[in-house]
Amino acid sequence: MKLLLIKGIHFLLSLMGRGGSLPGTIALKMDADILKKFKMPEKVIMVTGTNGKTTTSNLIVESFAKAGYRVIGNRKGDNLKEGIVTLLCTHSSLRYEVQADVVVLEVDELTVMRVFKDLGVTTFVVNNFFRDQLDRAGEMETIVRRIESVLDDYEGHLILNANDPNVVRLADRAKKADIHYYGVGKNAVSSETSNEASEGKFCPRCGRPLHYDYYQYSHIGKFACECGFGKNDIEYFVDAIDYENETFTMNQKTYHSFQNAIYAIYNCAAVLCCMGVNGVSDECANEVFKTFTMHKGRNELFDLNGKCLLNLVKNPTGANEVMKAIMKNHEDKNIMIILNDHDQDGRDVSWIWDAHFDLLIDEHTKRILCSGTRAYDIALRMKYEGYENIEVYEHVEDGIIRLKELKEDAYVIATYTALQSTRSIIRRHAS
């Protein structure tokens, strides 16, 4: 009866164009242990990490669907417990039997320990760990330790990014798991040193400094320690990337990349590893890579009196990679940064001082528009970089209107709570 009521609530909210995680919130108030009641299918895949989990999980969903499986996933990124409960309630029978062959769940790092054992996870994919919203998540060490706590008795597939020491350390805790590594070799964007915010300086096993052969970005790269940490066999290894043709080579086979960026290659490698350990043809994933488009508002292109690209930023590493992509355009451009400090963004916006906003400054960046609840903070940040042509708009729509008046290409980067509202504004003003 409870489940029928939740399904009804979800249906009514859907008719109103609303929903999200609200049905799950109500379900948990009615029954705090509802997750334990669901009868899950044979394949339950969980994806977590700081950056890229929405994209990776959506790629996995589409790859399984391409292979002919009935698959469900929280594709809109409702990755807290309430969102997961909503998904399962709306895709199960009244006997709590989940009506799918495969369930793919993107899960917030802090939520993993709250849901992991109740879901019967069979494949656990971990992308990366970076310093994120300090006031919500605490230091990265806190996140890693919480995820380690669910792995003592885990016997399923554990898919790890071999180029992130903070991810690789999970293998030391998961003694019973079937561990698989993916990684990316040296390529055109690799470097022997890194001046970005770096968490992977010391071995988590013995405390000695880690030695890096190369970095991809931040602390992601080929590392090892004298004690043997980091010296793992990588089954799914990208040994070449052709950025010009948007392809990469893994294990002597060429694949397409859905986006021409190093972090997209890591997403693809994780997906191919997941498909492989689950016995699904890699061709299904490759077909998805060819046509995949990013989630709404993430690297989405609009016509705002010319090209306007919208993307999400939420921490220093992600912001750095977005800014690098923007600056590949050597034409004149205007850039708008929307910085919010609501709960889901993190009240503490000090991360902007760790991000390399100097990347945005060259002769082709004609002006930088700042908006959001912390518009003046980001304006000050750009001022400290020595940039002068700064415009502040307390109302986001005023800034979007200004971008439309200008002739150059526009790039808009927004924090989490600003993303969808900004997208709606741009759509209203786009051609």
Tab-separated table of C-alpha atoms in Angstrom:
chain	number	residue	atom	x	y	z
A	1	MET	CA	0.000	0.000	0.000
A	2	LYS	CA	2.883	2.369	0.822
A	3	LEU	CA	4.545	1.680	-2.504
A	4	LEU	CA	1.298	2.264	-4.393
A	5	LEU	CA	0.944	5.624	-2.657
A	6	ILE	CA	4.502	6.631	-3.587
A	7	LYS	CA	3.900	5.663	-7.215
A	8	GLY	CA	0.775	7.814	-7.195
A	9	ILE	CA	2.639	10.790	-5.766
A	10	HIS	CA	5.363	10.409	-8.394
A	11	PHE	CA	2.772	10.254	-11.179
A	12	LEU	CA	1.009	13.411	-10.000
A	13	LEU	CA	4.281	15.301	-9.624
A	14	SER	CA	5.341	14.199	-13.107
A	15	LEU	CA	2.120	15.626	-14.557
A	16	MET	CA	3.021	18.920	-12.872
A	17	GLY	CA	6.529	18.826	-14.337
A	18	ARG	CA	8.025	18.264	-10.913
A	19	GLY	CA	9.255	15.320	-8.904
A	20	GLY	CA	12.966	14.735	-8.486
A	21	SER	CA	13.703	13.093	-5.149
A	22	LEU	CA	10.513	14.219	-3.360
A	23	PRO	CA	8.733	10.824	-3.665
A	24	GLY	CA	11.787	9.144	-2.147
A	25	THR	CA	11.839	11.647	0.693
A	26	ILE	CA	8.213	10.806	1.484
A	27	ALA	CA	8.878	7.063	1.164
A	28	LEU	CA	11.765	7.221	3.652
A	29	LYS	CA	9.603	9.098	6.147
A	30	MET	CA	6.999	6.357	5.846
A	31	ASP	CA	9.562	3.535	6.041
A	32	ALA	CA	13.189	4.293	6.918
A	33	ASP	CA	14.246	0.760	5.869
A	34	ILE	CA	12.496	0.721	2.502
A	35	LEU	CA	15.746	0.163	0.572
A	36	LYS	CA	16.151	-3.260	2.186
A	37	LYS	CA	12.822	-4.418	0.731
A	38	PHE	CA	13.641	-4.092	-2.943
A	39	LYS	CA	14.455	-7.263	-4.884
A	40	MET	CA	17.304	-6.121	-7.098
A	41	PRO	CA	18.304	-7.674	-10.449
A	42	GLU	CA	21.499	-9.678	-10.972
A	43	LYS	CA	23.464	-6.623	-12.113
A	44	VAL	CA	23.572	-3.595	-9.812
A	45	ILE	CA	26.217	-1.060	-10.795
A	46	MET	CA	27.194	1.864	-8.589
A	47	VAL	CA	29.318	4.783	-9.793
A	48	THR	CA	30.907	7.306	-7.442
A	49	GLY	CA	33.729	9.842	-7.352
A	50	THR	CA	34.153	13.607	-7.271
A	51	ASN	CA	34.041	14.440	-10.974
A	52	GLY	CA	32.444	12.659	-13.923
A	53	LYS	CA	30.086	10.244	-12.187
A	54	THR	CA	26.945	11.543	-13.930
A	55	THR	CA	28.532	11.201	-17.359
A	56	THR	CA	30.065	7.810	-16.608
A	57	SER	CA	26.846	6.349	-15.211
A	58	ASN	CA	24.804	7.652	-18.160
A	59	LEU	CA	27.292	6.140	-20.618
A	60	ILE	CA	26.961	2.809	-18.802
A	61	VAL	CA	23.147	3.012	-18.929
A	62	GLU	CA	23.167	3.632	-22.668
A	63	SER	CA	25.771	0.929	-23.318
A	64	PHE	CA	23.700	-1.729	-21.540
A	65	ALA	CA	20.588	-0.520	-23.368
A	66	LYS	CA	22.466	-0.783	-26.690
A	67	ALA	CA	23.277	-4.380	-25.758
A	68	GLY	CA	19.583	-5.134	-25.333
A	69	TYR	CA	19.255	-5.062	-21.540
A	70	ARG	CA	16.337	-3.498	-19.691
A	71	VAL	CA	18.226	-0.884	-17.701
A	72	ILE	CA	17.254	1.924	-15.325
A	73	GLY	CA	19.383	4.646	-13.783
A	74	ASN	CA	19.153	7.986	-11.999
A	75	ARG	CA	20.108	9.804	-15.167
A	76	LYS	CA	19.250	13.299	-13.935
A	77	GLY	CA	21.802	13.041	-11.142
A	78	ASP	CA	19.472	12.539	-8.160
A	79	ASN	CA	22.340	10.794	-6.403
A	80	LEU	CA	21.369	11.042	-2.728
A	81	LYS	CA	19.448	8.341	-0.875
A	82	GLU	CA	16.106	10.037	-1.554
A	83	GLY	CA	16.731	10.087	-5.309
A	84	ILE	CA	17.749	6.432	-5.341
A	85	VAL	CA	14.598	5.439	-3.443
A	86	THR	CA	12.493	7.436	-5.905
A	87	LEU	CA	14.047	5.578	-8.843
A	88	LEU	CA	13.471	2.146	-7.342
A	89	CYS	CA	9.924	2.905	-6.173
A	90	THR	CA	8.887	4.045	-9.629
A	91	HIS	CA	10.445	1.039	-11.409
A	92	SER	CA	9.291	-1.835	-9.227
A	93	SER	CA	6.207	-3.980	-8.823
A	94	LEU	CA	4.013	-3.717	-5.741
A	95	ARG	CA	6.028	-6.669	-4.427
A	96	TYR	CA	9.178	-4.504	-4.546
A	97	GLU	CA	10.600	-6.422	-7.524
A	98	VAL	CA	12.732	-4.007	-9.547
A	99	GLN	CA	11.634	-4.306	-13.162
A	100	ALA	CA	14.973	-4.190	-14.925
A	101	ASP	CA	17.855	-6.453	-15.889
A	102	VAL	CA	20.394	-3.843	-14.793
A	103	VAL	CA	20.291	-0.971	-12.303
A	104	VAL	CA	22.948	1.746	-12.721
A	105	LEU	CA	23.235	4.243	-9.880
A	106	GLU	CA	25.267	7.393	-9.666
A	107	VAL	CA	25.824	7.871	-5.925
A	108	ASP	CA	27.180	10.880	-4.060
A	109	GLU	CA	30.406	10.018	-2.241
A	110	LEU	CA	28.930	10.731	1.196
A	111	THR	CA	25.843	8.669	0.403
A	112	VAL	CA	27.733	5.486	-0.527
A	113	MET	CA	28.037	4.233	3.046
A	114	ARG	CA	24.303	4.889	3.646
A	115	VAL	CA	23.053	2.704	0.776
A	116	PHE	CA	25.806	0.357	-0.396
A	117	LYS	CA	24.977	-2.812	1.527
A	118	ASP	CA	21.206	-2.479	1.108
A	119	LEU	CA	21.487	-2.332	-2.690
A	120	GLY	CA	23.418	-5.545	-3.296
A	121	VAL	CA	26.010	-3.864	-5.514
A	122	THR	CA	27.672	-6.238	-7.985
A	123	THR	CA	29.953	-3.715	-9.754
A	124	PHE	CA	31.399	-0.650	-8.026
A	125	VAL	CA	33.055	1.981	-10.251
A	126	VAL	CA	35.202	4.694	-8.658
A	127	ASN	CA	36.310	7.574	-10.904
A	128	ASN	CA	38.472	9.908	-8.831
A	129	PHE	CA	38.697	11.822	-5.574
A	130	PHE	CA	39.370	15.557	-5.409
A	131	ARG	CA	38.928	18.157	-2.724
A	132	ASP	CA	35.318	19.268	-3.071
A	133	GLN	CA	32.802	21.155	-0.907
A	134	LEU	CA	34.711	21.382	2.368
A	135	ASP	CA	31.809	22.536	4.513
A	136	ARG	CA	29.610	19.657	3.327
A	137	ALA	CA	32.049	16.798	2.773
A	138	GLY	CA	35.044	17.729	4.879
A	139	GLU	CA	38.569	16.901	3.743
A	140	MET	CA	38.989	14.296	1.021
A	141	GLU	CA	40.462	11.878	3.548
A	142	THR	CA	37.078	11.774	5.285
A	143	ILE	CA	35.325	10.772	2.067
A	144	VAL	CA	37.830	8.042	1.212
A	145	ARG	CA	37.664	6.511	4.680
A	146	ARG	CA	33.874	6.380	4.575
A	147	ILE	CA	33.951	4.555	1.259
A	148	GLU	CA	36.637	2.195	2.543
A	149	SER	CA	34.301	1.257	5.387
A	150	VAL	CA	31.851	-0.529	3.031
A	151	LEU	CA	34.478	-2.639	1.283
A	152	ASP	CA	35.630	-5.094	3.969
A	153	ASP	CA	33.139	-7.793	2.937
A	154	TYR	CA	32.501	-6.721	-0.650
A	155	GLU	CA	32.935	-9.593	-3.117
A	156	GLY	CA	31.781	-8.003	-6.381
A	157	HIS	CA	33.688	-6.251	-9.180
A	158	LEU	CA	35.645	-3.198	-7.984
A	159	ILE	CA	36.662	-0.937	-10.889
A	160	LEU	CA	39.350	1.580	-9.979
A	161	ASN	CA	41.115	4.461	-11.704
A	162	ALA	CA	44.741	3.294	-11.647
A	163	ASN	CA	45.971	6.880	-12.105
A	164	ASP	CA	44.495	8.244	-8.870
A	165	PRO	CA	46.357	7.163	-5.708
A	166	ASN	CA	43.369	8.030	-3.555
A	167	VAL	CA	41.246	5.593	-5.565
A	168	VAL	CA	43.887	2.862	-5.802
A	169	ARG	CA	44.168	2.740	-2.009
A	170	LEU	CA	40.656	1.259	-1.865
A	171	ALA	CA	42.114	-2.032	-3.109
A	172	ASP	CA	44.054	-2.441	0.138
A	173	ARG	CA	40.768	-2.501	2.036
A	174	ALA	CA	38.746	-4.598	-0.425
A	175	LYS	CA	40.489	-7.929	0.173
A	176	LYS	CA	37.557	-10.026	-1.095
A	177	ALA	CA	36.694	-7.957	-4.175
A	178	ASP	CA	37.384	-8.784	-7.820
A	179	ILE	CA	39.568	-5.766	-8.625
A	180	HIS	CA	40.046	-4.295	-12.096
A	181	TYR	CA	42.048	-1.202	-13.059
A	182	TYR	CA	41.723	1.239	-15.940
A	183	GLY	CA	44.178	3.973	-16.816
A	184	VAL	CA	45.476	6.353	-19.492
A	185	GLY	CA	49.016	6.537	-20.836
A	186	LYS	CA	51.184	9.518	-21.612
A	187	ASN	CA	49.722	11.721	-24.342
A	188	ALA	CA	49.741	15.247	-25.757
A	189	VAL	CA	48.297	16.869	-22.614
A	190	SER	CA	50.521	15.013	-20.130
A	191	SER	CA	53.300	16.821	-18.276
A	192	GLU	CA	56.192	15.863	-16.023
A	193	THR	CA	55.197	18.394	-13.355
A	194	SER	CA	51.921	19.801	-12.017
A	195	ASN	CA	51.196	23.193	-10.464
A	196	GLU	CA	47.511	22.439	-9.879
A	197	ALA	CA	45.941	21.617	-6.511
A	198	SER	CA	47.342	18.155	-5.782
A	199	GLU	CA	46.163	15.624	-3.216
A	200	GLY	CA	48.345	12.694	-4.300
A	201	LYS	CA	51.750	13.681	-2.974
A	202	PHE	CA	52.282	10.927	-0.430
A	203	CYS	CA	51.786	7.188	-0.428
A	204	PRO	CA	48.646	6.282	1.560
A	205	ARG	CA	50.247	2.949	2.428
A	206	CYS	CA	53.630	3.963	3.852
A	207	GLY	CA	53.677	7.779	3.850
A	208	ARG	CA	56.673	8.226	1.524
A	209	PRO	CA	56.491	10.782	-1.311
A	210	LEU	CA	54.998	9.339	-4.481
A	211	HIS	CA	57.041	9.431	-7.686
A	212	TYR	CA	55.186	10.493	-10.841
A	213	ASP	CA	56.337	9.612	-14.352
A	214	TYR	CA	53.726	12.023	-15.726
A	215	TYR	CA	50.612	13.970	-14.754
A	216	GLN	CA	47.391	14.247	-16.751
A	217	TYR	CA	45.732	16.888	-14.554
A	218	SER	CA	45.849	17.667	-10.839
A	219	HIS	CA	47.192	14.516	-9.102
A	220	ILE	CA	45.947	12.149	-11.834
A	221	GLY	CA	48.844	10.414	-13.588
A	222	LYS	CA	51.292	7.518	-13.513
A	223	PHE	CA	52.650	7.190	-9.976
A	224	ALA	CA	54.420	4.627	-7.833
A	225	CYS	CA	56.029	4.275	-4.418
A	226	GLU	CA	59.114	2.393	-3.228
A	227	CYS	CA	56.848	0.136	-1.163
A	228	GLY	CA	55.130	-1.122	-4.320
A	229	PHE	CA	51.972	0.952	-4.053
A	230	GLY	CA	50.726	1.921	-7.507
A	231	LYS	CA	52.460	-0.920	-9.344
A	232	ASN	CA	49.318	-2.627	-10.602
A	233	ASP	CA	48.420	-4.501	-13.759
A	234	ILE	CA	46.090	-2.268	-15.750
A	235	GLU	CA	43.698	-4.392	-17.824
A	236	TYR	CA	41.999	-1.511	-19.598
A	237	PHE	CA	44.789	0.838	-20.650
A	238	VAL	CA	44.492	3.732	-23.104
A	239	ASP	CA	47.889	3.819	-24.815
A	240	ALA	CA	47.203	6.499	-27.438
A	241	ILE	CA	44.858	9.484	-27.897
A	242	ASP	CA	44.224	11.270	-31.183
A	243	TYR	CA	42.695	14.568	-30.073
A	244	GLU	CA	42.423	15.846	-33.648
A	245	ASN	CA	40.192	12.962	-34.735
A	246	GLU	CA	38.583	12.423	-31.301
A	247	THR	CA	39.618	8.792	-30.992
A	248	PHE	CA	41.710	6.736	-28.586
A	249	THR	CA	43.327	3.313	-28.595
A	250	MET	CA	42.853	0.783	-25.820
A	251	ASN	CA	44.305	-2.721	-25.906
A	252	GLN	CA	45.079	-2.380	-29.634
A	253	LYS	CA	41.550	-1.298	-30.588
A	254	THR	CA	40.419	2.192	-31.612
A	255	TYR	CA	37.364	3.837	-30.053
A	256	HIS	CA	35.588	7.152	-30.467
A	257	SER	CA	35.511	9.736	-27.684
A	258	PHE	CA	32.265	11.603	-27.013
A	259	GLN	CA	34.260	14.707	-26.090
A	260	ASN	CA	37.736	15.908	-26.979
A	261	ALA	CA	39.162	16.136	-23.447
A	262	ILE	CA	41.356	14.000	-21.214
A	263	TYR	CA	38.692	13.588	-18.530
A	264	ALA	CA	36.293	12.247	-21.191
A	265	ILE	CA	38.862	9.580	-22.077
A	266	TYR	CA	38.918	8.487	-18.432
A	267	ASN	CA	35.109	8.256	-18.470
A	268	CYS	CA	35.249	6.079	-21.575
A	269	ALA	CA	37.941	3.844	-20.070
A	270	ALA	CA	35.824	3.312	-16.936
A	271	VAL	CA	32.808	2.404	-19.076
A	272	LEU	CA	34.760	-0.074	-21.201
A	273	CYS	CA	36.113	-1.712	-18.059
A	274	CYS	CA	32.596	-1.957	-16.617
A	275	MET	CA	31.230	-3.474	-19.820
A	276	GLY	CA	34.115	-5.932	-20.030
A	277	VAL	CA	33.806	-7.344	-16.523
A	278	ASN	CA	30.054	-7.723	-17.069
A	279	GLY	CA	30.480	-9.644	-20.310
A	280	VAL	CA	29.063	-6.978	-22.633
A	281	SER	CA	30.585	-6.277	-26.053
A	282	ASP	CA	32.777	-3.184	-26.204
A	283	GLU	CA	31.149	-2.357	-29.546
A	284	CYS	CA	27.978	-1.415	-27.685
A	285	ALA	CA	29.909	1.181	-25.681
A	286	ASN	CA	31.746	2.435	-28.761
A	287	GLU	CA	28.455	3.001	-30.596
A	288	VAL	CA	27.248	5.032	-27.608
A	289	PHE	CA	30.473	7.089	-27.543
A	290	LYS	CA	29.850	8.109	-31.179
A	291	THR	CA	26.466	9.720	-30.491
A	292	PHE	CA	26.445	10.549	-26.778
A	293	THR	CA	25.582	14.112	-25.795
A	294	MET	CA	26.271	15.549	-22.378
A	295	HIS	CA	23.617	15.934	-19.665
A	296	LYS	CA	21.498	19.092	-19.844
A	297	GLY	CA	23.576	22.155	-19.082
A	298	ARG	CA	26.868	20.289	-19.125
A	299	ASN	CA	28.866	21.335	-22.155
A	300	GLU	CA	25.618	22.291	-23.891
A	301	LEU	CA	25.683	24.590	-26.913
A	302	PHE	CA	23.157	27.373	-27.617
A	303	ASP	CA	22.748	30.055	-30.258
A	304	LEU	CA	22.811	33.315	-28.311
A	305	ASN	CA	23.469	35.672	-31.221
A	306	GLY	CA	26.372	33.328	-31.897
A	307	LYS	CA	27.893	30.363	-30.062
A	308	CYS	CA	27.181	30.087	-26.332
A	309	LEU	CA	28.505	27.100	-24.387
A	310	LEU	CA	27.208	26.320	-20.884
A	311	ASN	CA	29.051	24.100	-18.414
A	312	LEU	CA	29.176	23.137	-14.738
A	313	VAL	CA	31.956	23.885	-12.256
A	314	LYS	CA	31.981	22.880	-8.605
A	315	ASN	CA	35.582	22.416	-7.426
A	316	PRO	CA	39.123	23.477	-8.405
A	317	THR	CA	40.017	20.474	-10.574
A	318	GLY	CA	36.771	20.484	-12.517
A	319	ALA	CA	36.984	24.239	-12.993
A	320	ASN	CA	40.555	23.986	-14.295
A	321	GLU	CA	39.579	21.406	-16.914
A	322	VAL	CA	36.569	23.430	-18.082
A	323	MET	CA	38.718	26.548	-18.386
A	324	LYS	CA	41.380	24.674	-20.358
A	325	ALA	CA	38.690	23.554	-22.796
A	326	ILE	CA	37.381	27.114	-23.163
A	327	MET	CA	40.816	28.489	-23.914
A	328	LYS	CA	41.334	26.057	-26.787
A	329	ASN	CA	39.213	28.574	-28.682
A	330	HIS	CA	41.706	31.203	-29.814
A	331	GLU	CA	39.009	33.545	-31.140
A	332	ASP	CA	37.671	36.575	-29.278
A	333	LYS	CA	35.252	35.548	-26.526
A	334	ASN	CA	33.315	36.694	-23.462
A	335	ILE	CA	33.073	34.553	-20.354
A	336	MET	CA	30.397	34.596	-17.660
A	337	ILE	CA	31.011	32.969	-14.258
A	338	ILE	CA	28.021	32.328	-11.992
A	339	LEU	CA	28.994	31.492	-8.409
A	340	ASN	CA	26.339	30.411	-5.897
A	341	ASP	CA	26.768	29.365	-2.268
A	342	HIS	CA	23.589	27.431	-1.528
A	343	ASP	CA	23.750	24.150	0.414
A	344	GLN	CA	24.189	21.992	-2.686
A	345	ASP	CA	27.002	24.234	-3.942
A	346	GLY	CA	28.762	24.350	-0.603
A	347	ARG	CA	28.560	27.474	1.531
A	348	ASP	CA	32.334	27.735	1.557
A	349	VAL	CA	33.471	29.182	-1.779
A	350	SER	CA	37.146	29.394	-0.827
A	351	TRP	CA	37.813	26.760	-3.506
A	352	ILE	CA	37.883	29.537	-6.093
A	353	TRP	CA	41.298	30.555	-4.746
A	354	ASP	CA	42.687	27.093	-5.531
A	355	ALA	CA	41.374	27.080	-9.109
A	356	HIS	CA	43.610	28.538	-11.829
A	357	PHE	CA	41.403	31.346	-13.077
A	358	ASP	CA	44.517	32.855	-14.646
A	359	LEU	CA	43.849	30.312	-17.423
A	360	LEU	CA	41.066	32.586	-18.701
A	361	ILE	CA	43.274	35.592	-19.202
A	362	ASP	CA	44.649	36.349	-22.647
A	363	GLU	CA	44.121	38.915	-25.382
A	364	HIS	CA	41.089	37.031	-26.735
A	365	THR	CA	39.101	37.190	-23.481
A	366	LYS	CA	37.370	40.513	-24.025
A	367	ARG	CA	35.435	40.681	-20.755
A	368	ILE	CA	34.452	38.498	-17.817
A	369	LEU	CA	30.913	38.796	-16.444
A	370	CYS	CA	30.343	37.768	-12.829
A	371	SER	CA	27.001	36.812	-11.287
A	372	GLY	CA	25.331	34.603	-8.706
A	373	THR	CA	24.914	34.948	-4.955
A	374	ARG	CA	28.688	35.401	-4.641
A	375	ALA	CA	29.180	37.516	-7.759
A	376	TYR	CA	31.491	39.963	-5.999
A	377	ASP	CA	33.674	37.140	-4.657
A	378	ILE	CA	34.405	35.830	-8.125
A	379	ALA	CA	34.881	39.387	-9.399
A	380	LEU	CA	37.453	39.955	-6.654
A	381	ARG	CA	39.131	36.665	-7.559
A	382	MET	CA	39.535	37.823	-11.175
A	383	LYS	CA	40.718	41.231	-9.986
A	384	TYR	CA	43.490	39.531	-8.008
A	385	GLU	CA	44.576	37.802	-11.220
A	386	GLY	CA	45.158	41.250	-12.649
A	387	TYR	CA	42.209	41.180	-15.042
A	388	GLU	CA	40.532	44.563	-15.471
A	389	ASN	CA	37.557	44.220	-17.817
A	390	ILE	CA	35.118	42.789	-15.253
A	391	GLU	CA	31.355	43.335	-15.210
A	392	VAL	CA	29.147	42.328	-12.258
A	393	TYR	CA	25.466	41.453	-12.642
A	394	GLU	CA	23.528	40.680	-9.486
A	395	HIS	CA	20.755	39.173	-11.619
A	396	VAL	CA	21.867	36.342	-13.911
A	397	GLU	CA	19.381	37.274	-16.630
A	398	ASP	CA	20.894	40.747	-16.942
A	399	GLY	CA	24.262	39.128	-17.596
A	400	ILE	CA	22.812	36.764	-20.218
A	401	ILE	CA	21.143	39.696	-21.973
A	402	ARG	CA	24.488	41.480	-21.990
A	403	LEU	CA	26.184	38.425	-23.541
A	404	LYS	CA	23.556	38.393	-26.279
A	405	GLU	CA	24.248	42.045	-27.093
A	406	LEU	CA	27.939	41.327	-27.655
A	407	LYS	CA	29.351	39.999	-30.923
A	408	GLU	CA	31.901	37.476	-29.655
A	409	ASP	CA	31.398	33.811	-28.722
A	410	ALA	CA	30.141	33.326	-25.172
A	411	TYR	CA	31.059	30.801	-22.493
A	412	VAL	CA	29.003	30.450	-19.328
A	413	ILE	CA	30.215	28.409	-16.357
A	414	ALA	CA	27.902	27.950	-13.390
A	415	THR	CA	27.949	26.203	-10.041
A	416	TYR	CA	25.479	23.433	-9.255
A	417	THR	CA	22.383	25.342	-8.141
A	418	ALA	CA	22.862	27.978	-10.830
A	419	LEU	CA	23.159	25.529	-13.723
A	420	GLN	CA	19.548	24.675	-14.550
A	421	SER	CA	18.111	28.127	-13.846
A	422	THR	CA	20.820	29.651	-16.052
A	423	ARG	CA	20.057	27.097	-18.745
A	424	SER	CA	16.397	28.129	-18.683
A	425	ILE	CA	17.341	31.801	-19.035
A	426	ILE	CA	19.678	31.116	-21.956
A	427	ARG	CA	17.013	29.027	-23.700
A	428	ARG	CA	14.535	31.902	-23.409
A	429	HIS	CA	16.943	34.319	-25.063
A	430	ALA	CA	18.523	31.911	-27.574
A	431	SER	CA	17.585	31.943	-31.243
